[in-house]
XYZ file of C-alpha atoms in Angstrom:
718
model
C 118.667 101.340 130.337
C 118.275 105.067 129.914
C 114.802 106.061 131.164
C 112.608 107.713 128.553
C 110.492 109.282 131.261
C 107.077 108.345 129.944
C 104.142 109.069 132.217
C 103.843 106.495 134.974
C 100.224 106.117 133.921
C 101.533 104.032 130.993
C 104.220 102.219 132.939
C 102.361 100.973 136.018
C 100.228 97.840 136.029
C 96.889 97.914 137.766
C 95.792 95.028 139.943
C 92.217 93.779 140.104
C 90.774 92.273 143.257
C 89.975 88.620 142.534
C 86.311 87.843 142.080
C 86.135 84.135 141.449
C 88.932 83.820 138.925
C 91.594 86.472 139.397
C 92.070 88.741 136.405
C 94.965 91.071 135.673
C 94.263 94.550 134.373
C 96.549 96.476 132.079
C 96.730 100.249 131.756
C 94.362 102.389 129.745
C 95.686 103.843 126.505
C 94.962 107.157 124.780
C 92.488 107.369 121.929
C 94.185 107.161 118.528
C 92.334 109.067 115.843
C 94.086 107.109 113.087
C 92.759 103.768 114.329
C 89.181 104.136 113.092
C 89.126 107.255 110.973
C 85.551 106.966 109.764
C 84.228 106.436 113.285
C 86.187 109.330 114.738
C 84.984 111.657 111.986
C 81.342 110.674 112.339
C 81.151 110.495 116.133
C 80.411 113.578 118.206
C 82.045 112.892 121.577
C 79.938 113.454 124.639
C 80.390 116.845 126.206
C 81.429 117.741 129.723
C 78.599 118.346 132.171
C 80.972 120.447 134.266
C 81.684 122.656 131.270
C 78.101 122.750 130.029
C 76.613 123.848 133.351
C 79.252 126.564 133.571
C 77.348 128.166 130.670
C 74.180 128.309 132.792
C 73.400 130.858 135.481
C 75.576 133.849 136.200
C 78.333 134.689 138.606
C 77.329 137.054 141.415
C 79.134 140.354 140.992
C 81.308 141.147 144.002
C 80.842 137.762 145.671
C 84.251 136.213 146.149
C 84.675 132.758 144.597
C 85.009 129.723 146.812
C 88.539 129.192 148.042
C 88.174 125.675 149.334
C 89.446 126.918 152.694
C 89.623 124.106 155.207
C 89.836 124.232 158.973
C 91.862 121.674 160.909
C 89.701 118.700 161.783
C 90.403 116.227 164.575
C 88.760 112.986 163.459
C 89.569 111.323 166.775
C 86.898 113.478 168.430
C 83.231 112.540 168.510
C 82.270 116.024 167.372
C 81.032 116.340 163.801
C 83.754 117.711 161.452
C 81.365 120.408 160.227
C 80.770 121.524 163.807
C 84.517 121.605 164.383
C 84.929 123.792 161.292
C 82.140 126.110 162.456
C 83.655 126.429 165.911
C 87.055 127.223 164.417
C 85.481 129.897 162.207
C 83.652 131.390 165.196
C 86.961 132.030 166.939
C 88.259 134.293 164.203
C 88.460 137.956 165.214
C 87.902 137.203 168.927
C 90.174 137.729 171.888
C 91.249 134.698 173.868
C 88.735 135.519 176.609
C 85.936 135.902 174.059
C 86.818 132.577 172.437
C 86.598 130.813 175.758
C 83.310 132.470 176.645
C 81.668 131.777 173.234
C 82.794 128.152 173.321
C 81.225 127.778 176.764
C 77.984 129.495 175.770
C 77.655 127.131 172.818
C 77.309 124.244 175.263
C 74.239 125.731 176.985
C 70.684 124.642 176.177
C 68.822 127.842 177.062
C 69.068 130.992 174.937
C 68.013 133.180 177.872
C 70.871 131.770 179.932
C 73.211 132.575 177.037
C 72.000 136.165 177.020
C 72.492 136.441 180.755
C 75.920 134.828 181.009
C 77.181 136.560 177.872
C 76.299 140.034 179.037
C 79.939 141.146 178.891
C 80.301 140.121 175.231
C 79.720 142.529 172.345
C 75.999 142.545 171.418
C 76.478 140.785 168.062
C 78.307 137.866 169.686
C 75.837 137.553 172.561
C 72.717 137.787 170.377
C 74.026 135.531 167.593
C 75.235 132.836 169.996
C 71.900 132.867 171.804
C 70.101 132.578 168.457
C 72.292 129.643 167.435
C 71.519 127.839 170.712
C 67.800 128.490 170.209
C 67.959 127.095 166.670
C 69.763 123.948 167.819
C 67.135 123.161 170.471
C 64.256 123.779 168.051
C 63.092 127.193 169.296
C 62.890 128.600 165.768
C 60.732 131.631 166.619
C 63.186 132.713 169.326
C 66.126 132.093 167.009
C 64.590 134.199 164.227
C 63.971 137.061 166.649
C 67.565 136.992 167.921
C 69.065 136.842 164.411
C 66.929 139.827 163.385
C 68.219 141.713 166.422
C 71.773 141.115 165.242
C 70.933 142.515 161.818
C 69.217 145.517 163.428
C 72.448 146.604 165.134
C 74.404 149.470 163.587
C 76.735 148.177 160.864
C 79.875 149.002 162.835
C 78.662 146.817 165.739
C 78.044 143.648 163.690
C 81.147 143.234 161.516
C 81.708 139.637 162.664
C 78.198 138.156 162.660
C 76.133 140.005 160.031
C 76.513 137.420 157.257
C 76.122 134.630 159.801
C 72.900 136.089 161.165
C 71.301 136.584 157.741
C 72.204 133.061 156.622
C 71.003 131.552 159.900
C 67.790 133.575 159.681
C 67.166 132.023 156.276
C 67.680 128.531 157.703
C 65.438 129.304 160.660
C 62.591 130.618 158.516
C 62.966 127.617 156.221
C 62.569 125.322 159.225
C 59.506 127.289 160.376
C 57.875 126.901 156.941
C 58.389 123.156 157.047
C 57.305 122.420 160.615
C 54.868 125.122 161.729
C 51.465 123.438 161.774
C 49.593 126.671 162.422
C 50.467 128.104 159.014
C 48.259 127.662 155.974
C 49.655 127.429 152.445
C 49.732 131.182 151.998
C 51.453 131.623 155.338
C 54.050 129.027 154.491
C 54.703 130.664 151.146
C 55.166 134.027 152.848
C 57.689 132.558 155.301
C 59.560 130.931 152.425
C 59.777 134.279 150.658
C 61.206 135.857 153.808
C 63.730 133.007 154.005
C 64.800 133.601 150.424
C 65.168 137.311 151.158
C 67.373 136.444 154.145
C 69.644 134.348 151.916
C 69.885 137.197 149.434
C 70.762 139.518 152.312
C 73.513 137.095 153.380
C 75.028 137.320 149.906
C 74.852 141.101 149.907
C 76.488 141.321 153.326
C 79.284 139.037 152.168
C 79.753 141.231 149.097
C 79.919 144.305 151.333
C 82.823 142.784 153.236
C 81.248 141.540 156.445
C 83.030 138.520 157.913
C 82.292 135.313 155.996
C 84.998 132.718 156.730
C 82.642 129.822 155.990
C 81.634 131.310 152.632
C 77.993 131.473 153.664
C 77.288 133.936 150.870
C 77.979 131.154 148.381
C 76.178 128.547 150.473
C 73.093 130.775 150.508
C 72.698 130.205 146.769
C 72.209 126.495 147.316
C 69.856 127.027 150.256
C 67.696 129.428 148.273
C 67.737 127.031 145.302
C 66.448 124.254 147.565
C 63.513 126.433 148.604
C 62.778 127.294 144.968
C 62.818 123.625 144.024
C 60.463 122.728 146.894
C 58.105 125.432 145.666
C 58.128 123.937 142.163
C 60.199 126.760 140.698
C 62.610 124.561 138.756
C 63.982 127.375 136.623
C 65.016 129.522 139.589
C 66.497 126.493 141.351
C 68.611 125.647 138.321
C 69.790 129.228 137.904
C 70.760 129.492 141.585
C 72.600 126.157 141.632
C 74.331 127.135 138.399
C 75.460 130.411 139.989
C 76.706 128.488 143.011
C 78.652 126.250 140.662
C 80.129 129.289 138.897
C 81.300 130.598 142.275
C 83.400 127.439 142.591
C 81.233 125.431 144.967
C 81.098 121.673 144.268
C 77.684 121.659 145.945
C 76.212 123.577 143.027
C 77.541 121.042 140.531
C 76.373 117.985 142.478
C 72.973 119.574 143.073
C 72.436 120.095 139.345
C 73.175 116.412 138.766
C 70.687 115.564 141.502
C 68.057 117.701 139.795
C 68.555 115.634 136.641
C 67.834 112.471 138.624
C 64.675 114.055 140.031
C 63.547 115.136 136.575
C 63.960 111.612 135.269
C 61.729 110.304 138.049
C 58.837 112.674 137.244
C 55.698 111.288 135.601
C 55.444 112.102 131.901
C 52.829 114.831 132.289
C 54.821 116.638 134.995
C 58.049 116.255 133.034
C 56.488 117.793 129.942
C 55.184 120.709 131.993
C 58.546 121.352 133.668
C 60.386 121.121 130.339
C 58.609 124.225 129.122
C 61.065 126.265 131.204
C 64.140 127.524 129.378
C 66.577 126.853 132.239
C 65.238 123.301 132.553
C 65.677 122.765 128.822
C 69.253 124.012 129.010
C 70.096 121.794 131.988
C 68.562 118.706 130.418
C 70.296 119.370 127.101
C 73.616 119.824 128.911
C 73.157 116.529 130.741
C 72.070 114.586 127.669
C 74.891 115.681 125.371
C 77.330 114.987 128.234
C 75.999 111.459 128.824
C 75.448 112.107 132.520
C 74.542 108.838 134.203
C 76.054 106.616 131.516
C 78.041 103.633 132.751
C 80.606 101.878 130.552
C 78.921 103.193 127.421
C 75.424 102.099 128.458
C 72.584 104.604 128.367
C 70.527 105.001 131.579
C 67.069 103.403 131.310
C 65.143 106.670 131.772
C 67.167 108.720 129.302
C 65.106 107.847 126.234
C 62.021 109.199 127.988
C 63.784 112.470 128.787
C 65.167 112.813 125.247
C 61.732 112.308 123.749
C 60.146 114.846 126.079
C 62.880 117.427 125.511
C 62.758 117.162 121.730
C 58.974 117.503 121.782
C 59.132 120.613 123.947
C 61.927 122.257 121.954
C 60.530 121.548 118.496
C 60.747 124.759 116.510
C 62.724 126.509 119.240
C 65.949 128.227 118.218
C 67.155 128.891 121.766
C 70.295 126.936 122.632
C 70.363 125.841 118.979
C 73.943 124.547 118.869
C 73.430 122.298 121.915
C 70.090 121.040 120.633
C 71.743 120.376 117.276
C 74.410 118.350 119.075
C 71.752 116.292 120.841
C 69.858 115.634 117.610
C 73.117 114.649 115.906
C 73.927 112.199 118.702
C 70.515 110.542 118.442
C 70.753 110.358 114.643
C 68.189 112.991 113.631
C 70.351 114.642 110.986
C 67.523 116.542 109.311
C 66.699 118.405 112.526
C 70.412 118.877 113.159
C 70.783 120.572 109.793
C 67.799 122.839 110.444
C 69.075 123.890 113.862
C 72.558 124.570 112.514
C 71.103 127.221 110.234
C 70.389 129.232 113.391
C 73.199 128.010 115.665
C 75.584 130.927 115.216
C 79.344 130.794 114.805
C 80.450 129.002 117.954
C 82.960 126.178 117.911
C 80.372 123.450 118.483
C 78.187 124.710 115.637
C 81.095 124.683 113.169
C 82.222 121.267 114.406
C 78.757 119.884 113.714
C 78.699 121.546 110.286
C 82.012 119.857 109.497
C 80.644 116.461 110.507
C 77.492 116.990 108.481
C 79.625 117.915 105.459
C 81.651 114.716 105.894
C 78.405 112.729 106.006
C 77.316 114.377 102.769
C 80.675 113.720 101.108
C 81.633 117.391 100.781
C 85.236 117.226 102.010
C 86.004 120.778 100.879
C 83.177 122.226 102.981
C 84.177 119.953 105.855
C 87.766 121.207 105.763
C 86.581 124.808 105.810
C 84.185 124.153 108.695
C 86.882 122.387 110.697
C 89.178 125.390 110.263
C 86.450 127.736 111.530
C 85.706 125.414 114.448
C 89.371 125.358 115.464
C 89.448 129.159 115.517
C 86.144 129.434 117.374
C 86.938 127.156 120.295
C 88.902 128.953 123.038
C 92.340 127.395 123.477
C 91.716 126.765 127.164
C 88.313 125.105 126.689
C 88.449 121.547 127.957
C 85.706 118.978 128.325
C 87.727 116.755 130.609
C 88.384 113.030 130.697
C 86.264 110.524 128.808
C 86.360 106.821 128.033
C 85.498 105.616 124.554
C 83.376 102.595 123.746
C 86.581 100.702 122.912
C 88.059 101.404 126.344
C 90.540 104.098 125.323
C 90.678 107.372 127.191
C 90.705 110.902 125.884
C 91.308 114.222 127.569
C 88.993 116.157 125.318
C 89.971 119.656 124.314
C 87.557 120.422 121.480
C 89.943 122.821 119.734
C 92.560 120.070 119.521
C 90.029 117.389 118.630
C 88.676 119.298 115.633
C 92.228 119.854 114.399
C 92.886 116.148 114.791
C 89.811 115.279 112.756
C 90.821 117.831 110.140
C 94.205 116.096 109.997
C 92.457 112.893 108.888
C 91.079 114.732 105.865
C 94.488 116.294 105.198
C 96.066 112.832 105.126
C 93.444 111.634 102.672
C 94.109 114.458 100.239
C 97.896 114.138 100.558
C 98.678 117.205 102.697
C 100.903 115.128 104.948
C 102.878 117.936 106.536
C 99.706 119.862 107.393
C 98.210 116.723 108.914
C 101.281 116.227 111.069
C 101.332 119.842 112.188
C 97.665 119.716 113.214
C 98.230 116.573 115.261
C 101.482 117.850 116.754
C 99.792 121.009 118.028
C 97.749 118.849 120.393
C 100.998 117.932 122.180
C 100.316 114.991 124.528
C 96.669 114.568 123.565
C 97.197 112.951 120.150
C 100.940 112.316 120.314
C 100.509 108.675 119.288
C 98.873 109.795 116.037
C 101.448 112.521 115.451
C 104.222 109.969 115.991
C 102.788 107.614 113.355
C 102.670 110.402 110.792
C 106.156 111.590 111.759
C 107.922 108.256 111.406
C 105.785 106.469 108.834
C 104.151 109.064 106.553
C 106.533 112.009 106.321
C 109.843 111.471 104.591
C 112.841 111.849 106.840
C 113.791 115.084 105.071
C 110.278 116.518 105.510
C 110.400 115.689 109.191
C 113.922 117.038 109.606
C 113.020 120.313 107.917
C 109.990 120.713 110.193
C 112.003 120.005 113.332
C 114.886 122.260 112.310
C 112.569 125.178 111.618
C 109.835 124.686 114.230
C 111.030 122.538 117.136
C 114.069 123.882 118.988
C 115.636 121.615 121.575
C 114.021 122.140 124.989
C 116.106 122.261 128.144
C 117.334 118.811 129.100
C 115.775 117.221 132.160
C 117.878 117.247 135.287
C 118.930 113.973 136.854
C 116.492 114.595 139.689
C 113.663 115.028 137.198
C 114.654 111.793 135.491
C 114.774 109.990 138.824
C 111.269 111.290 139.525
C 109.998 110.086 136.126
C 109.182 113.558 134.872
C 107.995 112.964 131.283
C 109.933 114.386 128.384
C 108.350 117.391 126.673
C 106.674 116.496 123.398
C 109.278 118.560 121.545
C 112.037 116.383 123.010
C 110.107 113.221 122.107
C 109.781 114.398 118.512
C 113.476 115.204 118.302
C 114.318 111.788 119.768
C 112.057 110.191 117.164
C 113.910 112.022 114.399
C 117.293 111.051 115.832
C 116.334 107.373 115.889
C 114.972 107.558 112.359
C 118.185 109.141 111.091
C 120.211 106.352 112.712
C 117.956 103.713 111.165
C 118.450 105.272 107.733
C 122.235 105.421 108.079
C 122.584 109.188 108.503
C 124.964 108.744 111.387
C 126.577 112.177 111.402
C 123.247 114.029 111.578
C 121.467 111.921 114.185
C 123.219 112.556 117.539
C 122.299 116.236 117.831
C 118.581 115.407 118.011
C 118.727 113.203 121.096
C 117.576 114.877 124.280
C 120.493 114.217 126.640
C 124.292 113.917 126.462
C 124.266 110.205 127.298
C 122.088 109.317 124.330
C 124.000 111.698 122.108
C 127.218 109.918 123.054
C 125.718 106.491 122.405
C 124.344 107.618 119.043
C 127.761 108.980 118.083
C 129.438 105.718 119.080
C 126.914 103.616 117.164
C 127.448 105.712 114.042
C 131.239 105.487 114.410
C 131.112 101.704 114.704
C 128.829 101.334 111.689
C 130.949 103.615 109.517
C 134.178 101.926 110.592
C 132.707 98.512 109.879
C 131.436 99.524 106.441
C 134.569 101.372 105.313
C 137.370 99.353 106.954
C 139.577 96.852 105.110
C 141.081 94.593 107.790
C 138.531 91.779 108.291
C 138.907 91.195 112.025
C 138.611 94.900 112.797
C 135.544 95.223 110.610
C 134.081 92.197 112.377
C 134.779 93.738 115.777
C 133.034 96.952 114.750
C 130.014 95.105 113.387
C 129.749 93.032 116.547
C 130.114 96.006 118.888
C 127.541 97.944 116.862
C 125.223 94.950 117.156
C 125.772 94.738 120.897
C 124.950 98.444 121.217
C 121.867 97.997 119.008
C 120.700 95.183 121.277
C 121.425 96.810 124.629
C 120.338 100.366 123.742
C 118.254 99.712 120.664
C 114.962 101.000 122.038
C 116.551 104.376 122.756
C 118.686 104.538 119.603
C 116.753 102.700 116.889
C 113.263 101.922 118.190
C 110.095 103.036 116.432
C 107.981 105.321 118.593
C 104.937 103.293 117.579
C 104.550 99.987 115.743
C 106.426 97.651 115.990
C 108.637 98.679 118.943
C 106.467 101.170 120.863
C 109.267 103.217 122.326
C 106.521 105.568 123.513
C 105.753 102.924 126.175
C 109.426 101.995 126.625
C 108.501 98.788 124.825
C 106.442 97.629 127.791
C 103.182 97.450 125.851
C 102.072 97.124 122.269
C 98.859 98.160 120.564
C 96.911 96.613 117.739
C 98.050 98.454 114.628
C 95.421 98.991 111.914
C 96.157 97.458 108.533
C 97.912 99.797 106.114
C 95.813 99.255 102.990
C 93.996 101.541 100.600
C 90.549 102.201 102.055
C 88.107 105.054 102.555
C 90.076 107.951 104.087
C 93.391 106.114 103.443
C 94.947 107.058 100.110
C 97.307 105.013 97.972
C 99.967 107.673 98.483
C 99.844 107.304 102.247
C 99.948 103.517 101.993
C 103.016 103.719 99.760
C 104.777 106.001 102.224
C 103.923 103.843 105.222
C 105.122 100.703 103.492
C 108.385 102.367 102.477
C 109.126 103.423 106.054
C 108.134 100.169 107.757
C 110.611 98.496 110.094
C 113.073 96.083 108.518
C 112.235 93.454 109.569
C 108.741 94.443 110.607
C 108.896 92.522 113.874
C 108.370 93.431 117.524
C 111.639 94.860 118.892
C 112.950 95.034 115.354
C 116.293 96.456 116.545
C 117.127 93.043 118.024
C 117.029 91.646 114.505
C 119.211 94.528 113.370
C 121.643 93.532 116.118
C 121.757 89.854 115.122
C 122.124 90.881 111.488
C 125.206 92.906 112.393
C 126.558 89.975 114.395
C 126.050 87.682 111.392
C 127.969 90.122 109.205
C 130.742 90.057 111.792
C 130.773 86.257 111.682
C 131.007 86.348 107.879
C 134.327 88.190 108.212
C 135.874 85.851 110.794
C 137.750 82.560 110.368
C 135.280 79.819 111.131
C 137.848 78.005 113.205
C 138.369 80.982 115.519
C 137.035 81.495 119.013
C 135.711 84.865 117.855
C 133.443 83.213 115.265
C 131.866 80.972 117.885
C 131.615 83.748 120.477
C 129.907 86.145 118.057
C 127.246 83.598 117.157
C 126.845 82.600 120.800
C 126.214 86.198 121.868
C 123.796 86.876 119.017
C 121.773 83.777 119.893
C 120.996 85.351 123.260
C 119.740 88.651 121.925
C 116.088 87.711 122.099
C 114.997 87.522 118.472
C 113.091 84.300 118.915
C 113.558 80.556 118.890
C 113.875 80.193 115.110
C 116.705 82.673 114.767
C 118.411 81.299 117.861
C 118.237 77.819 116.326
C 119.637 79.081 113.015
C 122.602 80.734 114.735
C 123.348 77.603 116.714
C 123.095 75.394 113.632
C 125.528 77.671 111.820
C 127.949 77.335 114.700
C 127.616 73.535 114.701
C 128.103 73.357 110.940
C 130.935 75.858 110.548
C 132.471 76.686 113.923
C 135.117 75.108 116.158
C 134.501 73.019 119.226
C 134.436 75.132 122.399
C 133.688 73.816 125.858
C 131.284 76.668 126.652
C 128.967 75.777 123.769
C 126.833 73.807 126.221
C 125.405 77.193 127.322
C 125.232 78.584 123.800
C 123.331 81.858 123.784
C 123.474 82.233 127.565
C 127.076 82.251 128.762
C 129.372 83.553 126.068
C 132.893 85.002 126.355
C 133.767 88.191 124.549
C 135.088 87.415 121.038
C 138.900 87.374 120.774
C 139.183 89.304 117.511
C 142.952 89.790 117.808
C 143.659 86.066 117.939
C 141.403 85.540 114.959
C 144.039 87.205 112.739
C 146.262 84.135 113.094
C 143.571 81.930 111.623
C 143.169 83.590 108.240
C 146.127 81.751 106.538
C 145.187 78.488 108.202
C 141.624 78.865 106.976
C 142.801 79.683 103.444
C 144.854 76.457 102.993
C 142.473 74.252 104.924
C 140.409 73.219 101.849
C 143.599 71.995 100.038
C 144.788 70.043 103.054
C 141.381 68.447 103.383
C 141.365 67.417 99.716
C 144.843 65.813 99.867
C 144.456 64.047 103.211
C 143.486 60.614 101.656
C 146.777 60.613 99.682
C 149.001 61.418 102.618
C 151.280 58.274 102.395
C 151.839 58.514 98.658
C 152.500 62.222 98.986
C 155.117 61.534 101.656
C 156.824 58.845 99.498
C 156.662 61.102 96.480
C 158.224 63.898 98.437
C 161.155 61.645 99.504
C 161.673 60.432 95.940
C 161.458 63.966 94.657
C 164.003 65.282 97.101
C 166.341 62.317 96.406
C 166.122 62.871 92.673
C 166.752 66.551 93.120
C 169.800 65.824 95.279
C 171.262 63.356 92.765
C 170.689 65.799 89.932
C 172.435 68.558 91.832
C 175.412 66.268 92.678
C 175.715 65.094 89.105
C 175.537 68.633 87.828
C 178.276 69.688 90.221
C 180.574 66.881 89.041
C 180.124 67.779 85.377
C 181.030 71.395 86.029
C 184.074 70.334 88.061
C 185.290 68.048 85.202
C 185.068 70.825 82.638
C 186.973 73.194 84.858
C 189.759 70.594 85.425
C 190.140 70.055 81.700
């Protein structure tokens, strides 16, 4: 079977660990917008928390983004992996002798001993290493003094440890503020402010180009945010974590999610007070419209409390209007949604919500216009990531593609079928299943062919190595394959082969068309029968690739391995009579799973119609067709036809399973025999009388001839 190279995500079966009764799990399938059109138009999908928090905070100018650099870690050692990474970073820029000395000094437990034994090291290395040892043994005051001495060195003498010293000073002062019992509240607050200044200095030093292999400049954002949060400054904490996230640190993202958990645990009065801050409002709104904390479609228990508090504290506010409108739409407050949208600007989300509100109000013209503006407003590269729907389907949500897909539903309703297809096709893989339905069931074959000829050139064929590695076909190639199969199904054999994506399929399509044309136009019965049978065999063995529907009923998109529940094609809201008529006209004939198998047995039956019933070929054709997997009823009908009309053959005991190839050439000898067989059958009861009559007839004829000869001889003699 020629591989169609669908993503392995659709081809592989998942296995569930048995809990009590073992249960098998199938694959997840993509969301199909055509399945529940009303639901998909009314629903606003949850956003992406990752994307939403990227709108908060600001990137730090000059601070290099996180690279995800990793140092080799030996997990067989008892040493903590983070310590191993730190030690590896410490060796950068050092000579071999310095590496050995620093590694040794790190093992000491006395900062004064470090200073003494590291006297031959450059001052920044000696002072920083001594400060690190002091910090590790809890001598925070000593550590802070040593780190400050590093920073007091001339810039040219501290290229390797400046950023390190500032960051470590921040950590040291933070520890002092937490554990120093001699400090009052004001003293603690002052130390915290110095710690925050140290973290800011670490960022500035990293920006200025001082060594920062561990990306401490980025890490300082999270450390400063932690101090802000401990001081009750939620807004600053959120802004700092958001900046850390923008720099590419996963710590910033996870910390923002943790803040949401902490907010949900606050008493109502504290929550209401904190929600007066703009950054807090933005974070909470981002989390709520993204369904952070939801599990299998179930809302977290504390979310209703947070929603209520947020909406109370943002009543009348026009800040973040499009996101607040989205939240109100999701909770069903359409009046507030409409009010907020008046001030929400011209962003993609605002226009998407306006389109949905117009659909709710029955204004399809306004909805179409709003969808068009939304599609233009969303950046092409904006993605909200992976989501699971309530029905268990998955969707990789790109809002620009989603709004075009929803607009396509309205285009189908008003009869703009080609526009609907084009909007779905632009999503490529995302809504390919919907585009395929429109392509093979709604568009006419000529409409589809014109679109493909003008807009979808053939992509480069996959190499054999790519096929062996299950590289999926490009969507353009899938569409061209779909058209090629449709042309073959509709008998346009000369046009079809060029649309298949590889030479093998093109050759098979050409051969199938040749056999069908030869069978339909030939005149010698046995040759026509051979062509019908061979076309049927090809339809059975390669039917998915040559004749299969991309979607219902064959699901070539899954190589036939899975089927989906197809919605009923009846006139309904959002489904016009014109679309229903088109879908019914293009339905599979017969409309059965693996319909091409029925096509194959139909061709075999036509071959049998042309063959002498007493021939081996007749029996062999029916035998083969019975094994082509069309179901028990058709298999029984083929066998009963053989029993009623065909000859006895010793291999009939395995009818449908072990069948010889039909001997079409020998069947030619049976045509005359079959033609006179009815007469012989009718006269068989009168065989004896016919034999006697024949003898009498021949005798009488002989006597008449003899008598006639004698009369002529007598006249000649006279």
